[in-house]
């Protein structure tokens, strides 16, 4: 940990052995877009899939955490969709307005985007965002960027989740499950608290680590990206065992956190699961695995998780 990082304690509630924030970035991914542009204007087919995720979580008594790109909230159907997610008891927070990286050199633009997205959340949803997810993930978090940190704090965010240590990733079968211990939360000198993403994301897993044909991915993206997926279709660029191994990998991360009584932050994407898990196998398998533990595993929102953080 760099010398200027301030350690943060995570105090689990009484009776909870480990806490896992299962977070979903609800973007229309640039990697699945014909024009390569990521945005928050969630297509109807993906809205339906998100509602399936909500229904699955509710069967286990779990509230999910979503992060919404602000530019989607200019569309009435997206606003109504996000309202329904909130009404069902799940949490939704900011993912910036245009998927702008938090490490941008355009600090003034970052401030404008955060303020505009906050305004849209309040005006369109009647909801205040308190946790900020950094688009893209950053090897060094916001280290050495005090002005970026200050503009985030100025816009009302005490907590950010943007650091993603690529060293957790490896070749097939070698991806680390120890992120909850290797990547603990910390505070920057400005007081902003970082809770890193602590495991491989679905997007990295399916589209990079387990990609067997980049050409097939590129062709699909150009011809079919950001369109509904036909029933029975399977992503031709990802190896056939990727989903089964993804399910086992996340269960292993949960096991690691459980054994060591840790808190954990996972980052998934509805669009990636819509593409690679159209039958919604991963979420129920993960929640059932956690529910089967002898002691309580609290699958919670990011809002819940950061409230457990106390700077030393």
Coordinates of C-alpha atoms in Angstrom, one line a residue:
X1 CA 0.0 0.0 0.0
X2 CA 1.4 3.5 -0.9
X3 CA 2.6 5.5 2.0
X4 CA -0.1 8.1 1.7
X5 CA -3.0 5.6 1.8
X6 CA -4.8 5.6 5.2
X7 CA -5.9 2.1 6.3
X8 CA -9.7 1.6 6.6
X9 CA -11.3 -0.9 9.0
X10 CA -14.3 -2.8 7.9
X11 CA -16.6 -3.6 10.8
X12 CA -19.0 -6.3 10.0
X13 CA -22.4 -6.3 11.7
X14 CA -22.9 -8.7 14.6
X15 CA -23.8 -12.1 13.3
X16 CA -22.3 -11.6 9.9
X17 CA -19.2 -13.6 9.0
X18 CA -18.5 -11.9 5.7
X19 CA -20.2 -9.2 3.5
X20 CA -20.2 -9.2 -0.3
X21 CA -21.4 -6.3 -2.3
X22 CA -22.6 -7.6 -5.6
X23 CA -22.5 -4.6 -7.9
X24 CA -23.7 -4.2 -11.5
X25 CA -22.6 -1.5 -13.9
X26 CA -25.6 -1.1 -16.2
X27 CA -23.8 0.3 -19.3
X28 CA -24.6 -0.3 -22.9
X29 CA -21.0 -1.5 -23.4
X30 CA -18.7 0.1 -25.9
X31 CA -17.2 -3.3 -26.5
X32 CA -20.6 -4.5 -27.7
X33 CA -21.4 -1.4 -29.7
X34 CA -21.1 -1.1 -33.5
X35 CA -19.6 2.4 -33.0
X36 CA -17.6 1.5 -29.9
X37 CA -19.4 4.1 -27.8
X38 CA -20.5 3.2 -24.3
X39 CA -23.7 4.9 -22.9
X40 CA -26.5 4.5 -20.4
X41 CA -29.5 4.3 -22.7
X42 CA -30.4 0.8 -21.6
X43 CA -32.2 -1.1 -24.4
X44 CA -35.5 -2.8 -23.6
X45 CA -34.1 -6.3 -23.8
X46 CA -31.5 -5.5 -21.3
X47 CA -34.1 -3.7 -19.1
X48 CA -36.0 -7.0 -19.0
X49 CA -32.8 -9.0 -18.1
X50 CA -32.1 -6.6 -15.2
X51 CA -35.6 -7.2 -13.9
X52 CA -34.9 -10.9 -14.0
X53 CA -31.8 -10.3 -11.9
X54 CA -33.8 -8.3 -9.4
X55 CA -36.4 -11.1 -9.2
X56 CA -33.7 -13.7 -8.6
X57 CA -32.1 -11.6 -5.9
X58 CA -35.5 -11.0 -4.2
X59 CA -36.1 -14.8 -4.0
X60 CA -33.0 -14.8 -1.7
X61 CA -33.9 -11.7 0.2
X62 CA -31.0 -9.8 -1.4
X63 CA -30.8 -6.2 -2.6
X64 CA -28.6 -5.6 -5.6
X65 CA -26.4 -2.6 -6.3
X66 CA -26.6 -0.9 -9.8
X67 CA -24.5 1.9 -11.2
X68 CA -26.3 4.0 -13.8
X69 CA -24.7 6.2 -16.5
X70 CA -26.4 9.6 -16.3
X71 CA -27.0 10.1 -20.0
X72 CA -29.5 7.3 -20.0
X73 CA -31.7 9.3 -17.7
X74 CA -32.7 11.7 -20.5
X75 CA -35.0 8.9 -21.9
X76 CA -38.4 8.4 -20.3
X77 CA -38.3 4.6 -20.7
X78 CA -34.9 4.4 -18.9
X79 CA -36.1 6.7 -16.2
X80 CA -39.2 4.5 -15.6
X81 CA -37.1 1.4 -15.6
X82 CA -34.7 2.7 -13.0
X83 CA -37.6 3.9 -10.9
X84 CA -38.9 0.4 -10.9
X85 CA -35.6 -1.0 -9.8
X86 CA -35.6 1.5 -6.9
X87 CA -39.2 0.7 -6.0
X88 CA -38.3 -3.0 -5.7
X89 CA -35.7 -2.0 -3.0
X90 CA -32.5 -2.2 -4.9
X91 CA -29.8 0.6 -4.9
X92 CA -28.8 2.7 -7.9
X93 CA -25.8 5.1 -7.8
X94 CA -23.7 7.2 -10.2
X95 CA -21.5 5.9 -13.0
X96 CA -20.8 9.4 -14.3
X97 CA -22.7 11.0 -17.1
X98 CA -20.9 9.7 -20.2
X99 CA -18.7 6.9 -18.7
X100 CA -15.9 9.4 -18.3
X101 CA -12.9 7.9 -16.4
X102 CA -12.4 9.4 -13.0
X103 CA -8.6 9.6 -13.8
X104 CA -9.3 12.1 -16.6
X105 CA -7.1 15.1 -17.0
X106 CA -10.3 17.1 -17.7
X107 CA -11.1 17.8 -14.1
X108 CA -13.5 20.6 -14.8
X109 CA -15.5 18.3 -17.2
X110 CA -15.5 15.6 -14.5
X111 CA -17.0 18.0 -12.0
X112 CA -19.7 19.1 -14.6
X113 CA -20.6 15.4 -15.3
X114 CA -20.9 14.5 -11.7
X115 CA -23.1 17.5 -10.9
X116 CA -25.3 16.9 -13.9
X117 CA -25.8 13.2 -13.1
X118 CA -26.6 14.2 -9.4
X119 CA -29.2 16.6 -10.8
X120 CA -30.7 14.0 -13.0
X121 CA -30.9 11.5 -10.2
X122 CA -32.7 13.9 -8.0
X123 CA -35.0 15.4 -10.6
X124 CA -35.9 12.2 -12.5
X125 CA -35.7 9.6 -9.7
X126 CA -36.1 11.5 -6.5
X127 CA -32.9 9.8 -5.4
X128 CA -29.5 10.9 -4.1
X129 CA -26.4 9.1 -5.2
X130 CA -23.9 8.5 -2.5
X131 CA -21.4 6.1 -3.9
X132 CA -19.5 6.6 -7.2
X133 CA -18.3 3.8 -9.5
X134 CA -15.3 4.7 -11.6
X135 CA -15.8 3.8 -15.3
X136 CA -13.2 1.4 -16.6
X137 CA -11.3 0.6 -13.4
X138 CA -7.8 1.9 -12.7
X139 CA -4.6 0.1 -11.7
X140 CA -3.6 2.8 -9.2
X141 CA -7.0 4.1 -8.3
X142 CA -6.9 7.9 -7.9
X143 CA -3.3 8.0 -6.6
X144 CA -1.5 11.2 -7.4
X145 CA -4.8 12.9 -8.5
X146 CA -5.8 15.1 -5.6
X147 CA -7.7 17.5 -7.8
X148 CA -9.9 14.6 -9.1
X149 CA -10.4 13.5 -5.6
X150 CA -11.5 16.9 -4.5
X151 CA -14.0 17.4 -7.3
X152 CA -15.5 14.0 -6.4
X153 CA -15.8 15.1 -2.7
X154 CA -17.2 18.5 -3.8
X155 CA -20.0 16.7 -5.6
X156 CA -21.1 14.9 -2.5
X157 CA -19.3 11.5 -2.7
X158 CA -17.4 10.2 0.3
X159 CA -16.9 6.8 -1.2
X160 CA -15.6 5.7 -4.6
X161 CA -15.0 2.3 -6.2
X162 CA -12.7 2.6 -9.1
X163 CA -9.4 0.9 -8.4
X164 CA -8.9 -2.5 -10.1
X165 CA -5.5 -4.2 -9.8
X166 CA -4.9 -6.0 -13.0
X167 CA -2.3 -8.1 -11.2
X168 CA -5.3 -10.1 -9.9
X169 CA -5.8 -11.4 -13.4
X170 CA -3.9 -14.3 -14.9
X171 CA -4.1 -16.7 -17.7
X172 CA -6.9 -19.3 -17.8
X173 CA -7.3 -21.0 -14.4
X174 CA -4.8 -18.6 -12.7
X175 CA -7.0 -15.7 -11.8
X176 CA -6.6 -14.8 -8.2
X177 CA -9.5 -15.4 -5.7
X178 CA -7.6 -13.5 -3.0
X179 CA -8.5 -10.0 -3.9
X180 CA -10.6 -9.4 -0.8
X181 CA -7.3 -9.6 1.2
X182 CA -4.9 -8.2 -1.4
X183 CA -7.0 -5.1 -2.2
X184 CA -8.5 -3.8 1.0
X185 CA -10.3 -0.4 1.2
X186 CA -8.3 2.7 2.1
X187 CA -8.6 6.4 2.3
X188 CA -6.7 9.0 0.2
X189 CA -5.1 11.9 2.1
X190 CA -8.1 14.1 1.0
X191 CA -10.4 11.8 3.0
X192 CA -12.1 10.2 0.0
X193 CA -12.5 6.4 0.7
X194 CA -11.7 3.9 -2.0
X195 CA -13.2 0.4 -2.0
X196 CA -11.5 -1.4 -4.8
X197 CA -13.0 -4.0 -7.2
X198 CA -11.6 -7.2 -5.7
X199 CA -12.0 -9.8 -8.4
X200 CA -12.1 -10.3 -12.1
X201 CA -15.1 -8.6 -13.8
X202 CA -17.4 -10.6 -16.0
X203 CA -16.4 -8.5 -19.0
X204 CA -12.7 -9.2 -18.5
X205 CA -13.5 -12.9 -17.9
X206 CA -15.6 -13.6 -20.9
X207 CA -14.3 -11.2 -23.5
X208 CA -10.5 -11.2 -22.6
X209 CA -9.4 -14.1 -20.5
X210 CA -11.7 -16.6 -22.1
X211 CA -11.8 -15.2 -25.6
X212 CA -10.9 -17.7 -28.3
X213 CA -11.8 -15.6 -31.4
X214 CA -11.4 -11.8 -31.3
X215 CA -12.4 -11.8 -35.0
X216 CA -15.8 -13.4 -34.2
X217 CA -16.3 -10.8 -31.4
X218 CA -15.5 -7.9 -33.7
X219 CA -17.8 -9.2 -36.4
X220 CA -20.7 -9.7 -34.0
X221 CA -20.2 -6.3 -32.4
X222 CA -20.3 -4.6 -35.8
X223 CA -23.3 -6.5 -37.1
X224 CA -25.4 -7.3 -34.0
X225 CA -24.1 -5.2 -31.1
X226 CA -26.7 -3.3 -29.0
X227 CA -29.5 -5.5 -30.5
X228 CA -31.6 -8.2 -28.7
X229 CA -30.0 -11.6 -28.7
X230 CA -31.9 -14.4 -30.4
X231 CA -33.0 -17.3 -28.2
X232 CA -30.5 -20.2 -28.2
X233 CA -27.6 -18.0 -29.4
X234 CA -24.2 -18.4 -27.8
X235 CA -21.2 -16.0 -28.0
X236 CA -18.9 -17.6 -30.6
X237 CA -15.8 -15.8 -29.3
X238 CA -15.8 -17.3 -25.8
X239 CA -14.8 -20.8 -25.0
X240 CA -17.6 -23.3 -24.1
X241 CA -16.6 -23.8 -20.5
X242 CA -16.3 -20.1 -19.6
X243 CA -19.7 -19.7 -17.9
X244 CA -19.3 -22.8 -15.7
X245 CA -15.9 -21.7 -14.7
X246 CA -17.1 -18.1 -14.1
X247 CA -19.7 -19.5 -11.6
X248 CA -17.0 -21.6 -9.9
X249 CA -14.6 -18.7 -9.8
X250 CA -17.0 -16.3 -8.0
X251 CA -18.0 -19.0 -5.6
X252 CA -14.3 -19.5 -4.8
X253 CA -13.9 -15.7 -4.2
X254 CA -16.9 -15.9 -1.8
X255 CA -15.3 -18.9 0.0
X256 CA -12.0 -17.0 0.4
X257 CA -13.8 -14.0 2.0
X258 CA -15.9 -16.3 4.2
X259 CA -13.0 -18.2 5.5
X260 CA -11.1 -15.0 6.5
X261 CA -14.1 -13.0 7.7
X262 CA -13.7 -10.3 5.0
X263 CA -15.8 -7.8 3.1
X264 CA -15.7 -8.1 -0.6
X265 CA -16.7 -6.0 -3.7
X266 CA -17.6 -7.8 -6.9
X267 CA -18.2 -5.9 -10.2
X268 CA -20.6 -7.5 -12.8
X269 CA -22.4 -6.1 -15.8
X270 CA -26.0 -6.9 -16.8
X271 CA -25.1 -6.6 -20.5
X272 CA -22.1 -9.1 -20.1
X273 CA -24.4 -11.6 -18.4
X274 CA -27.2 -11.0 -21.0
X275 CA -24.6 -11.9 -23.7
X276 CA -22.8 -14.8 -21.9
X277 CA -25.5 -16.0 -19.4
X278 CA -28.8 -15.5 -21.2
X279 CA -30.5 -18.1 -19.0
X280 CA -29.4 -16.3 -15.8
X281 CA -27.4 -19.2 -14.2
X282 CA -24.7 -17.3 -12.5
X283 CA -26.6 -15.1 -10.1
X284 CA -28.9 -17.8 -8.6
X285 CA -25.9 -20.2 -8.3
X286 CA -23.8 -17.5 -6.5
X287 CA -26.6 -16.6 -4.1
X288 CA -27.5 -20.2 -3.3
X289 CA -23.8 -20.9 -2.6
X290 CA -23.7 -18.0 -0.1
X291 CA -27.0 -18.9 1.5
X292 CA -25.8 -22.5 2.1
X293 CA -22.9 -21.3 4.4
X294 CA -23.2 -22.2 8.1
X295 CA -22.6 -18.7 9.2
X296 CA -24.2 -15.6 7.6
X297 CA -22.9 -14.2 4.3
X298 CA -24.5 -10.8 3.8
X299 CA -24.8 -10.2 0.1
X300 CA -25.4 -6.5 0.2
X301 CA -25.3 -3.2 -1.7
X302 CA -22.2 -1.0 -2.0
X303 CA -24.1 1.5 0.1
X304 CA -24.2 -1.1 2.9
X305 CA -20.6 -2.0 2.4
X306 CA -19.1 1.5 2.7
X307 CA -21.1 2.2 5.8
X308 CA -19.0 -0.5 7.5
X309 CA -15.8 1.4 6.6
X310 CA -14.0 3.4 9.4
X311 CA -10.7 5.2 8.7
X312 CA -8.0 4.5 11.2

